[in-house]
């Protein structure tokens, strides 16, 4: 390929990517996301400037990395931080406009003519057939019935010249599509609107609420008035909230609840303490086992070192979730091999999953098993970099293995491995997979009103509040996530600071 042809091919590819980006931006705008569309348009414009201007030549290599950092790191952080200042939950999922539209779309069945209905397949779509007591038959156009969204269609009277419909759908098909059918309003030639009132019947309906000038709604059936409350995020009638609610800003209320409400602060502080202990002990145990094994495997006189190295590295080669599930079976209180052996040897059967202390011991054992190969490999590489002259001089001076370890090996590997130990601490601070698969945070605290367990880490505690609590409080979970992020950042900075002080003191 000539240089000129290569230039035109690259230019064509850039044009195609630019058109694809503009098309996606237009789709975002059409989907009702103007802010996101403007941001994407700005990024596209900046990309064009970077790759077409000579003044931004150096940024051509940085731009993909910076864009990835913004999209995958910075944006989730900002979004999570922003949610922490809202009442976003399973009861307050919608925006105010969508919640308002929900009430305006509500209908109720009124007295009037009823219609027997059947559903008929028309290709991959369906047609609704309605028939009243007088034998008048009406059919709708073809409906996809794939999206659960409000839909109004006009039915026409069936004429003798119309093509006959297919066989009526089975009851199983009706049940599968009933949720979507209830959102379909059929407008009849008489002007009457009817909706599904059961598996076999359509009935006339009317709008349940009528909007007032002050933003409230009046219920046509009982005359009650719903007024929006922008503090609670609900439409309320006589102080009683009516769902669905809508998202509103709550300021720092979620952050206050973490530390001021006893139901949250007590388990939070206990779980925070266990999280720090778990992350710290995990780093200590994995490093201790890893460095000892690395020293042993670097012993020249040891036979079959390569075989031992392969066997000791195997836990790292097996996917972590499989190892966790295997250990879960091994520690099973009734049928696990570990309890069978302990019962045979010592006559005991520890309650690994119901005793809080033993559950924590089990978690540390499993996590040490999962983490020591990483530390072992790192230490082996660092030990290889230590000059052999130091050990020879030490041997001449009459030093033993322990002296070599504490006076030569450990001091020389401590400095380069410290940043990795800090990163291991931060990783284990948020080790959600281990807790979720092994204990799921249990056994639970008996004196809390929120879902919290004795083996929960802050990250699993957040998950349970966000997705397992009855209210699924995403705003509160986002606030806890923000607090966790700040804690990890502070602990990492403190560790780095201490490391720097120790290095300078040496």
Short mmCIF file of C-alpha atoms in Angstrom, two decimals:
data_model
loop_
_atom_site.label_atom_id
_atom_site.label_comp_id
_atom_site.label_asym_id
_atom_site.label_seq_id
_atom_site.Cartn_x
_atom_site.Cartn_y
_atom_site.Cartn_z
CA UNK A 1 0.00 0.00 0.00
CA UNK A 2 1.43 3.33 -1.06
CA UNK A 3 1.71 6.17 1.42
CA UNK A 4 -0.89 8.20 -0.45
CA UNK A 5 -3.38 5.33 -0.46
CA UNK A 6 -2.74 4.73 3.24
CA UNK A 7 -3.48 8.39 3.91
CA UNK A 8 -6.82 8.20 2.11
CA UNK A 9 -7.79 4.96 3.86
CA UNK A 10 -7.10 6.51 7.28
CA UNK A 11 -9.02 9.62 6.26
CA UNK A 12 -12.00 7.49 5.19
CA UNK A 13 -11.95 5.55 8.48
CA UNK A 14 -11.84 8.82 10.43
CA UNK A 15 -14.80 10.09 8.41
CA UNK A 16 -16.79 6.92 9.10
CA UNK A 17 -16.05 7.15 12.84
CA UNK A 18 -17.04 10.81 12.86
CA UNK A 19 -20.34 10.06 11.10
CA UNK A 20 -21.02 7.19 13.53
CA UNK A 21 -20.36 9.55 16.46
CA UNK A 22 -22.68 12.19 15.03
CA UNK A 23 -25.38 9.56 14.50
CA UNK A 24 -25.09 8.36 18.12
CA UNK A 25 -25.22 11.98 19.31
CA UNK A 26 -28.40 12.55 17.31
CA UNK A 27 -29.95 9.36 18.76
CA UNK A 28 -29.14 10.59 22.29
CA UNK A 29 -30.82 13.91 21.59
CA UNK A 30 -33.83 12.17 20.07
CA UNK A 31 -34.07 9.94 23.16
CA UNK A 32 -34.50 13.03 25.36
CA UNK A 33 -30.90 13.36 26.62
CA UNK A 34 -29.88 16.83 25.37
CA UNK A 35 -27.16 17.35 27.99
CA UNK A 36 -25.50 14.02 27.15
CA UNK A 37 -25.80 14.80 23.45
CA UNK A 38 -24.08 18.20 23.92
CA UNK A 39 -21.26 16.55 25.92
CA UNK A 40 -20.75 13.94 23.19
CA UNK A 41 -20.78 16.66 20.55
CA UNK A 42 -18.12 18.55 22.50
CA UNK A 43 -15.95 15.42 22.76
CA UNK A 44 -16.33 14.82 19.01
CA UNK A 45 -15.35 18.42 18.28
CA UNK A 46 -12.31 18.16 20.55
CA UNK A 47 -11.32 14.88 18.87
CA UNK A 48 -11.51 16.51 15.44
CA UNK A 49 -9.34 19.39 16.69
CA UNK A 50 -6.75 17.05 18.26
CA UNK A 51 -6.36 14.84 15.18
CA UNK A 52 -6.48 17.63 12.59
CA UNK A 53 -4.45 20.45 14.18
CA UNK A 54 -0.69 20.48 14.27
CA UNK A 55 -0.72 22.45 17.54
CA UNK A 56 -2.37 19.49 19.35
CA UNK A 57 -0.05 16.86 17.90
CA UNK A 58 1.21 15.63 21.30
CA UNK A 59 -2.35 15.08 22.53
CA UNK A 60 -3.09 12.57 19.76
CA UNK A 61 -1.47 9.85 21.89
CA UNK A 62 -2.98 11.02 25.18
CA UNK A 63 -6.53 11.58 23.95
CA UNK A 64 -7.74 7.88 24.00
CA UNK A 65 -6.38 7.37 27.54
CA UNK A 66 -7.82 10.65 28.82
CA UNK A 67 -11.19 9.85 27.24
CA UNK A 68 -11.23 6.36 28.81
CA UNK A 69 -10.33 7.83 32.22
CA UNK A 70 -13.17 10.35 31.96
CA UNK A 71 -15.77 7.80 30.80
CA UNK A 72 -14.84 4.83 33.00
CA UNK A 73 -13.37 6.50 36.12
CA UNK A 74 -14.38 10.12 36.49
CA UNK A 75 -17.96 9.90 35.23
CA UNK A 76 -19.02 6.97 37.55
CA UNK A 77 -17.45 8.81 40.51
CA UNK A 78 -19.30 12.03 39.78
CA UNK A 79 -22.57 10.20 39.06
CA UNK A 80 -22.38 8.20 42.30
CA UNK A 81 -21.50 11.34 44.25
CA UNK A 82 -24.48 13.18 42.73
CA UNK A 83 -26.94 10.35 43.52
CA UNK A 84 -25.89 10.57 47.18
CA UNK A 85 -27.59 13.97 47.37
CA UNK A 86 -30.98 12.69 46.13
CA UNK A 87 -33.78 10.47 47.45
CA UNK A 88 -33.30 8.01 44.54
CA UNK A 89 -34.79 4.66 45.61
CA UNK A 90 -37.18 1.96 44.42
CA UNK A 91 -40.03 4.23 45.57
CA UNK A 92 -38.58 7.35 43.92
CA UNK A 93 -37.33 6.11 40.58
CA UNK A 94 -39.08 8.51 38.22
CA UNK A 95 -38.45 12.13 37.41
CA UNK A 96 -41.17 14.59 38.42
CA UNK A 97 -42.41 14.87 34.84
CA UNK A 98 -42.67 11.08 34.41
CA UNK A 99 -44.40 10.63 37.77
CA UNK A 100 -46.88 13.34 36.80
CA UNK A 101 -47.50 11.65 33.45
CA UNK A 102 -48.04 8.34 35.27
CA UNK A 103 -50.95 9.80 37.22
CA UNK A 104 -52.37 11.47 34.12
CA UNK A 105 -52.36 8.09 32.35
CA UNK A 106 -54.19 6.33 35.18
CA UNK A 107 -57.69 5.17 34.21
CA UNK A 108 -60.67 3.54 35.88
CA UNK A 109 -63.45 1.37 34.50
CA UNK A 110 -66.83 3.07 34.16
CA UNK A 111 -70.31 1.71 33.63
CA UNK A 112 -71.08 1.00 30.01
CA UNK A 113 -70.97 -1.54 27.24
CA UNK A 114 -68.52 -4.40 27.69
CA UNK A 115 -66.65 -6.13 24.88
CA UNK A 116 -65.43 -9.71 24.64
CA UNK A 117 -61.97 -9.71 23.17
CA UNK A 118 -59.63 -12.16 21.53
CA UNK A 119 -56.05 -11.77 20.37
CA UNK A 120 -55.07 -12.83 16.85
CA UNK A 121 -51.56 -13.27 15.49
CA UNK A 122 -50.67 -11.16 12.45
CA UNK A 123 -47.13 -12.13 11.49
CA UNK A 124 -44.94 -11.24 14.48
CA UNK A 125 -47.58 -8.76 15.73
CA UNK A 126 -51.13 -9.12 17.05
CA UNK A 127 -54.56 -7.65 16.35
CA UNK A 128 -57.21 -7.18 19.01
CA UNK A 129 -60.79 -8.24 18.16
CA UNK A 130 -63.66 -6.77 20.21
CA UNK A 131 -67.30 -7.86 20.08
CA UNK A 132 -70.23 -6.42 22.01
CA UNK A 133 -73.50 -8.09 23.00
CA UNK A 134 -75.17 -6.88 19.78
CA UNK A 135 -72.68 -8.77 17.64
CA UNK A 136 -70.79 -5.64 16.46
CA UNK A 137 -67.15 -6.56 15.83
CA UNK A 138 -64.18 -4.19 15.85
CA UNK A 139 -60.49 -4.90 15.16
CA UNK A 140 -57.34 -2.89 15.75
CA UNK A 141 -54.32 -2.50 13.48
CA UNK A 142 -51.35 -4.82 14.06
CA UNK A 143 -49.65 -4.20 17.41
CA UNK A 144 -46.14 -5.35 18.31
CA UNK A 145 -46.95 -5.71 22.05
CA UNK A 146 -43.22 -5.82 22.87
CA UNK A 147 -42.86 -2.67 24.98
CA UNK A 148 -44.82 -1.98 28.15
CA UNK A 149 -45.77 1.61 27.34
CA UNK A 150 -49.12 3.42 27.15
CA UNK A 151 -50.60 3.18 23.65
CA UNK A 152 -53.86 4.40 22.12
CA UNK A 153 -55.08 2.79 18.89
CA UNK A 154 -58.22 3.26 16.85
CA UNK A 155 -60.33 0.19 16.07
CA UNK A 156 -62.54 -0.05 13.01
CA UNK A 157 -65.73 -1.94 12.46
CA UNK A 158 -65.26 -5.22 10.61
CA UNK A 159 -66.79 -5.23 7.16
CA UNK A 160 -67.80 -8.36 5.21
CA UNK A 161 -65.13 -7.58 2.62
CA UNK A 162 -62.31 -7.59 5.20
CA UNK A 163 -59.88 -10.51 5.24
CA UNK A 164 -60.66 -12.95 8.06
CA UNK A 165 -58.41 -13.01 11.14
CA UNK A 166 -56.36 -16.00 12.12
CA UNK A 167 -57.12 -18.35 14.98
CA UNK A 168 -57.47 -16.73 18.43
CA UNK A 169 -54.33 -16.88 20.56
CA UNK A 170 -54.16 -19.39 23.39
CA UNK A 171 -54.71 -18.38 27.00
CA UNK A 172 -50.96 -18.78 27.60
CA UNK A 173 -50.25 -16.05 25.03
CA UNK A 174 -52.89 -13.80 26.58
CA UNK A 175 -51.30 -14.13 30.01
CA UNK A 176 -47.84 -13.39 28.60
CA UNK A 177 -49.08 -10.19 26.95
CA UNK A 178 -51.63 -9.09 29.55
CA UNK A 179 -49.27 -6.53 31.15
CA UNK A 180 -48.80 -4.79 27.79
CA UNK A 181 -52.46 -5.19 26.82
CA UNK A 182 -53.56 -3.32 29.95
CA UNK A 183 -51.62 -0.30 28.70
CA UNK A 184 -53.41 -0.35 25.34
CA UNK A 185 -56.48 1.87 24.95
CA UNK A 186 -58.72 1.04 22.05
CA UNK A 187 -60.65 3.97 20.65
CA UNK A 188 -63.92 2.81 19.11
CA UNK A 189 -65.81 4.51 16.24
CA UNK A 190 -68.32 5.84 18.81
CA UNK A 191 -65.49 7.79 20.51
CA UNK A 192 -65.53 5.53 23.56
CA UNK A 193 -62.19 4.27 24.87
CA UNK A 194 -61.85 0.75 26.27
CA UNK A 195 -59.02 -1.07 28.00
CA UNK A 196 -58.40 -4.65 29.09
CA UNK A 197 -60.45 -5.43 32.22
CA UNK A 198 -59.45 -9.10 32.32
CA UNK A 199 -58.30 -11.98 30.17
CA UNK A 200 -61.49 -12.01 28.10
CA UNK A 201 -63.02 -8.55 28.42
CA UNK A 202 -62.46 -4.92 27.42
CA UNK A 203 -64.42 -2.23 29.25
CA UNK A 204 -64.82 1.54 28.82
CA UNK A 205 -62.39 3.60 30.87
CA UNK A 206 -61.89 7.22 31.82
CA UNK A 207 -58.90 9.17 33.07
CA UNK A 208 -58.67 8.83 36.83
CA UNK A 209 -57.03 12.20 37.51
CA UNK A 210 -57.53 15.64 36.07
CA UNK A 211 -54.70 18.17 36.31
CA UNK A 212 -55.25 21.45 38.16
CA UNK A 213 -53.58 24.79 37.48
CA UNK A 214 -51.49 24.64 40.69
CA UNK A 215 -49.87 21.30 39.68
CA UNK A 216 -52.16 19.12 41.79
CA UNK A 217 -54.52 16.38 40.57
CA UNK A 218 -58.16 15.75 41.39
CA UNK A 219 -59.40 12.18 41.58
CA UNK A 220 -62.58 11.85 39.53
CA UNK A 221 -63.82 8.89 41.57
CA UNK A 222 -63.60 10.21 45.12
CA UNK A 223 -62.70 13.87 44.66
CA UNK A 224 -59.43 13.68 46.61
CA UNK A 225 -56.63 16.05 45.62
CA UNK A 226 -53.01 14.98 45.18
CA UNK A 227 -50.40 17.69 45.71
CA UNK A 228 -46.69 17.30 44.91
CA UNK A 229 -44.37 17.53 47.90
CA UNK A 230 -40.88 18.46 46.71
CA UNK A 231 -39.40 17.68 50.11
CA UNK A 232 -40.52 14.04 50.35
CA UNK A 233 -40.65 13.38 46.60
CA UNK A 234 -44.26 12.12 46.61
CA UNK A 235 -47.70 13.29 45.56
CA UNK A 236 -49.65 13.44 48.81
CA UNK A 237 -53.29 13.45 49.82
CA UNK A 238 -54.03 14.57 53.39
CA UNK A 239 -50.40 13.92 54.31
CA UNK A 240 -50.43 10.38 52.90
CA UNK A 241 -47.86 9.64 50.19
CA UNK A 242 -49.08 8.05 46.97
CA UNK A 243 -46.66 6.06 44.86
CA UNK A 244 -44.83 6.30 42.55
CA UNK A 245 -42.65 9.03 43.99
CA UNK A 246 -40.18 11.17 42.11
CA UNK A 247 -36.56 12.16 42.56
CA UNK A 248 -35.74 15.31 44.49
CA UNK A 249 -32.59 16.72 46.00
CA UNK A 250 -32.22 16.08 49.71
CA UNK A 251 -28.96 17.91 50.34
CA UNK A 252 -26.67 16.16 52.80
CA UNK A 253 -29.49 14.23 54.51
CA UNK A 254 -28.17 10.84 53.33
CA UNK A 255 -24.71 11.61 54.74
CA UNK A 256 -26.26 12.78 58.02
CA UNK A 257 -28.25 9.54 58.31
CA UNK A 258 -25.07 7.46 58.10
CA UNK A 259 -23.61 9.05 61.21
CA UNK A 260 -26.64 10.35 63.12
CA UNK A 261 -29.32 7.65 62.84
CA UNK A 262 -28.57 4.87 65.27
CA UNK A 263 -29.96 2.19 62.96
CA UNK A 264 -27.29 3.10 60.39
CA UNK A 265 -24.40 4.44 62.48
CA UNK A 266 -24.08 1.41 64.80
CA UNK A 267 -23.69 -1.27 62.12
CA UNK A 268 -21.72 1.17 59.96
CA UNK A 269 -19.04 1.71 62.61
CA UNK A 270 -18.85 -2.00 63.47
CA UNK A 271 -18.63 -2.97 59.81
CA UNK A 272 -16.03 -0.27 59.18
CA UNK A 273 -13.89 -1.67 62.01
CA UNK A 274 -14.15 -5.21 60.63
CA UNK A 275 -13.40 -3.96 57.11
CA UNK A 276 -10.14 -2.33 58.26
CA UNK A 277 -9.17 -5.43 60.28
CA UNK A 278 -10.02 -7.74 57.38
CA UNK A 279 -8.05 -5.72 54.81
CA UNK A 280 -5.07 -5.29 57.17
CA UNK A 281 -4.87 -8.92 58.30
CA UNK A 282 -5.31 -10.15 54.75
CA UNK A 283 -2.31 -8.11 53.61
CA UNK A 284 -0.24 -9.29 56.60
CA UNK A 285 -1.13 -12.97 56.18
CA UNK A 286 -0.76 -13.12 52.40
CA UNK A 287 2.55 -11.25 52.53
CA UNK A 288 3.88 -13.42 55.38
CA UNK A 289 2.99 -16.68 53.63
CA UNK A 290 4.13 -15.38 50.24
CA UNK A 291 7.54 -14.10 51.36
CA UNK A 292 8.32 -17.25 53.39
CA UNK A 293 7.46 -19.50 50.45
CA UNK A 294 9.46 -17.25 48.10
CA UNK A 295 12.52 -17.52 50.33
CA UNK A 296 12.16 -21.30 50.54
CA UNK A 297 11.70 -21.66 46.77
CA UNK A 298 14.86 -19.58 46.19
CA UNK A 299 16.91 -21.96 48.28
CA UNK A 300 19.40 -23.44 45.81
CA UNK A 301 19.74 -26.75 47.68
CA UNK A 302 16.00 -27.48 47.52
CA UNK A 303 15.26 -30.29 45.08
CA UNK A 304 12.23 -30.20 42.73
CA UNK A 305 11.83 -26.46 43.24
CA UNK A 306 10.09 -26.06 39.89
CA UNK A 307 7.46 -28.66 40.85
CA UNK A 308 6.77 -26.96 44.19
CA UNK A 309 6.56 -23.61 42.45
CA UNK A 310 3.91 -24.88 40.04
CA UNK A 311 1.81 -26.45 42.82
CA UNK A 312 2.03 -23.35 45.00
CA UNK A 313 1.04 -21.11 42.08
CA UNK A 314 -2.05 -23.20 41.22
CA UNK A 315 -4.47 -21.30 43.53
CA UNK A 316 -3.76 -18.18 41.47
CA UNK A 317 -4.45 -20.00 38.20
CA UNK A 318 -7.92 -21.17 39.29
CA UNK A 319 -10.67 -18.54 38.92
CA UNK A 320 -11.29 -16.96 42.29
CA UNK A 321 -15.04 -17.49 42.36
CA UNK A 322 -14.56 -21.24 41.82
CA UNK A 323 -12.07 -21.47 44.70
CA UNK A 324 -14.48 -19.55 46.95
CA UNK A 325 -17.36 -21.89 46.14
CA UNK A 326 -15.11 -24.94 46.69
CA UNK A 327 -14.10 -23.60 50.10
CA UNK A 328 -17.76 -22.92 50.88
CA UNK A 329 -18.41 -26.61 50.38
CA UNK A 330 -15.32 -27.65 52.35
CA UNK A 331 -16.37 -25.50 55.34
CA UNK A 332 -19.98 -26.73 55.26
CA UNK A 333 -20.98 -27.38 58.85
CA UNK A 334 -22.84 -30.63 58.18
CA UNK A 335 -21.18 -32.22 55.17
CA UNK A 336 -17.89 -30.33 54.67
CA UNK A 337 -14.65 -32.27 54.63
CA UNK A 338 -13.00 -29.88 57.11
CA UNK A 339 -15.60 -30.56 59.80
CA UNK A 340 -15.48 -34.31 59.04
CA UNK A 341 -11.71 -34.34 59.65
CA UNK A 342 -11.98 -32.19 62.79
CA UNK A 343 -14.76 -34.44 64.06
CA UNK A 344 -12.64 -37.56 63.50
CA UNK A 345 -9.49 -36.07 65.06
CA UNK A 346 -10.77 -33.77 67.80
CA UNK A 347 -14.47 -34.55 68.11
CA UNK A 348 -15.58 -30.99 67.24
CA UNK A 349 -17.71 -29.49 64.48
CA UNK A 350 -17.14 -25.71 64.36
CA UNK A 351 -20.07 -23.55 63.23
CA UNK A 352 -18.19 -21.75 60.48
CA UNK A 353 -21.23 -19.97 59.05
CA UNK A 354 -23.29 -19.22 62.18
CA UNK A 355 -20.62 -18.18 64.69
CA UNK A 356 -19.49 -14.58 63.93
CA UNK A 357 -15.88 -15.12 65.06
CA UNK A 358 -15.42 -18.43 63.22
CA UNK A 359 -17.03 -16.95 60.10
CA UNK A 360 -14.41 -14.18 60.12
CA UNK A 361 -11.63 -16.73 60.67
CA UNK A 362 -12.92 -18.74 57.71
CA UNK A 363 -12.97 -15.62 55.50
CA UNK A 364 -9.36 -14.79 56.40
CA UNK A 365 -8.25 -18.38 55.71
CA UNK A 366 -9.91 -18.41 52.29
CA UNK A 367 -8.63 -14.96 51.35
CA UNK A 368 -5.09 -15.85 52.42
CA UNK A 369 -5.30 -18.93 50.17
CA UNK A 370 -6.45 -16.77 47.28
CA UNK A 371 -3.87 -14.02 47.79
CA UNK A 372 -0.57 -15.63 48.80
CA UNK A 373 0.48 -16.79 45.26
CA UNK A 374 0.46 -13.16 44.09
CA UNK A 375 2.70 -12.11 46.97
CA UNK A 376 4.91 -15.17 46.48
CA UNK A 377 5.56 -14.38 42.82
CA UNK A 378 6.31 -10.73 43.60
CA UNK A 379 8.71 -11.63 46.40
CA UNK A 380 10.47 -14.24 44.26
CA UNK A 381 11.18 -11.61 41.64
CA UNK A 382 12.42 -9.11 44.22
CA UNK A 383 14.63 -11.68 45.95
CA UNK A 384 16.22 -12.55 42.61
CA UNK A 385 17.30 -8.91 42.32
CA UNK A 386 19.25 -9.01 45.62
CA UNK A 387 23.01 -9.37 44.93
CA UNK A 388 24.29 -12.82 45.92
CA UNK A 389 27.43 -11.19 47.33
CA UNK A 390 25.46 -10.02 50.35
CA UNK A 391 24.46 -13.58 51.29
CA UNK A 392 28.03 -14.82 50.68
CA UNK A 393 29.44 -12.12 52.96
CA UNK A 394 26.80 -12.94 55.55
CA UNK A 395 27.71 -16.64 55.40
CA UNK A 396 31.38 -15.81 55.88
CA UNK A 397 30.39 -13.77 58.95
CA UNK A 398 28.60 -16.84 60.30
CA UNK A 399 25.01 -15.57 59.96
CA UNK A 400 22.16 -18.07 59.77
CA UNK A 401 19.00 -18.15 57.61
CA UNK A 402 16.96 -16.08 60.05
CA UNK A 403 19.61 -13.37 60.20
CA UNK A 404 19.79 -13.30 56.41
CA UNK A 405 16.02 -13.00 56.22
CA UNK A 406 15.58 -10.19 58.76
CA UNK A 407 18.79 -8.28 58.01
CA UNK A 408 19.09 -8.64 54.22
CA UNK A 409 16.04 -10.06 52.44
CA UNK A 410 13.19 -8.30 54.26
CA UNK A 411 14.76 -4.81 54.36
CA UNK A 412 15.68 -4.93 50.67
CA UNK A 413 12.26 -6.06 49.41
CA UNK A 414 10.21 -3.94 51.85
CA UNK A 415 10.60 -0.66 49.99
CA UNK A 416 9.69 -1.80 46.45
CA UNK A 417 6.81 -3.98 47.65
CA UNK A 418 5.20 -1.35 49.92
CA UNK A 419 3.15 0.34 47.14
CA UNK A 420 1.82 -3.10 46.15
CA UNK A 421 0.86 -3.85 49.76
CA UNK A 422 -1.03 -0.55 49.90
CA UNK A 423 -2.87 -1.37 46.68
CA UNK A 424 -3.67 -4.85 48.07
CA UNK A 425 -5.11 -3.19 51.18
CA UNK A 426 -7.31 -0.92 49.06
CA UNK A 427 -8.45 -3.86 46.92
CA UNK A 428 -9.41 -5.99 49.92
CA UNK A 429 -11.20 -3.01 51.47
CA UNK A 430 -13.74 -3.48 48.66
CA UNK A 431 -13.51 -7.28 48.25
CA UNK A 432 -17.19 -7.76 47.48
CA UNK A 433 -16.95 -11.07 45.59
CA UNK A 434 -15.43 -13.00 48.52
CA UNK A 435 -18.14 -11.91 50.97
CA UNK A 436 -21.03 -12.27 48.52
CA UNK A 437 -20.09 -15.80 47.50
CA UNK A 438 -18.85 -17.17 50.84
CA UNK A 439 -21.10 -15.79 53.60
CA UNK A 440 -23.25 -13.08 51.97
CA UNK A 441 -22.45 -10.98 55.03
CA UNK A 442 -24.06 -13.40 57.48
CA UNK A 443 -24.57 -14.11 60.34
CA UNK A 444 -26.62 -10.92 60.63
CA UNK A 445 -26.57 -8.55 63.55
CA UNK A 446 -29.60 -9.15 65.76
CA UNK A 447 -29.90 -5.58 67.04
CA UNK A 448 -30.17 -3.63 63.78
CA UNK A 449 -33.16 -2.67 61.68
CA UNK A 450 -31.21 -2.49 58.41
CA UNK A 451 -29.74 -5.52 56.61
CA UNK A 452 -26.23 -5.81 58.08
CA UNK A 453 -24.11 -8.85 58.93
CA UNK A 454 -21.11 -9.51 61.13
CA UNK A 455 -18.98 -10.48 58.12
CA UNK A 456 -20.19 -7.67 55.88
CA UNK A 457 -17.60 -5.31 54.49
CA UNK A 458 -18.63 -1.74 53.80
CA UNK A 459 -19.05 -2.54 50.11
CA UNK A 460 -21.33 -5.56 50.73
CA UNK A 461 -23.24 -3.57 53.36
CA UNK A 462 -23.80 -0.89 50.73
CA UNK A 463 -24.98 -3.49 48.24
CA UNK A 464 -27.51 -4.91 50.71
CA UNK A 465 -28.95 -1.47 51.43
CA UNK A 466 -29.10 -0.64 47.73
CA UNK A 467 -30.51 -3.90 46.37
CA UNK A 468 -31.75 -6.14 49.22
CA UNK A 469 -33.41 -3.71 51.61
CA UNK A 470 -37.18 -3.40 51.22
CA UNK A 471 -36.84 0.21 50.09
CA UNK A 472 -33.75 -0.28 47.92
CA UNK A 473 -32.35 3.10 48.87
CA UNK A 474 -29.92 3.91 46.07
CA UNK A 475 -29.32 7.48 47.30
CA UNK A 476 -28.21 6.28 50.75
CA UNK A 477 -26.07 3.55 49.17
CA UNK A 478 -24.41 6.15 46.93
CA UNK A 479 -23.68 8.28 50.00
CA UNK A 480 -22.08 5.30 51.76
CA UNK A 481 -20.06 4.55 48.61
CA UNK A 482 -18.81 8.13 48.61
CA UNK A 483 -17.80 7.82 52.28
CA UNK A 484 -15.99 4.54 51.49
CA UNK A 485 -14.14 6.22 48.62
CA UNK A 486 -13.02 9.05 50.90
CA UNK A 487 -11.94 6.56 53.62
CA UNK A 488 -9.90 4.47 51.19
CA UNK A 489 -8.31 7.61 49.76
CA UNK A 490 -7.39 8.87 53.24
CA UNK A 491 -6.01 5.49 54.35
CA UNK A 492 -3.95 5.21 51.16
CA UNK A 493 -2.58 8.73 51.61
CA UNK A 494 -1.70 7.98 55.23
CA UNK A 495 0.05 4.77 54.20
CA UNK A 496 1.95 6.55 51.46
CA UNK A 497 2.90 9.30 53.89
CA UNK A 498 4.15 6.80 56.48
CA UNK A 499 6.08 4.96 53.79
CA UNK A 500 7.75 8.19 52.72
CA UNK A 501 8.64 9.06 56.32
CA UNK A 502 10.12 5.60 56.90
CA UNK A 503 12.12 5.80 53.69
CA UNK A 504 13.52 9.20 54.63
CA UNK A 505 14.39 8.01 58.14
CA UNK A 506 16.46 5.20 56.65
#
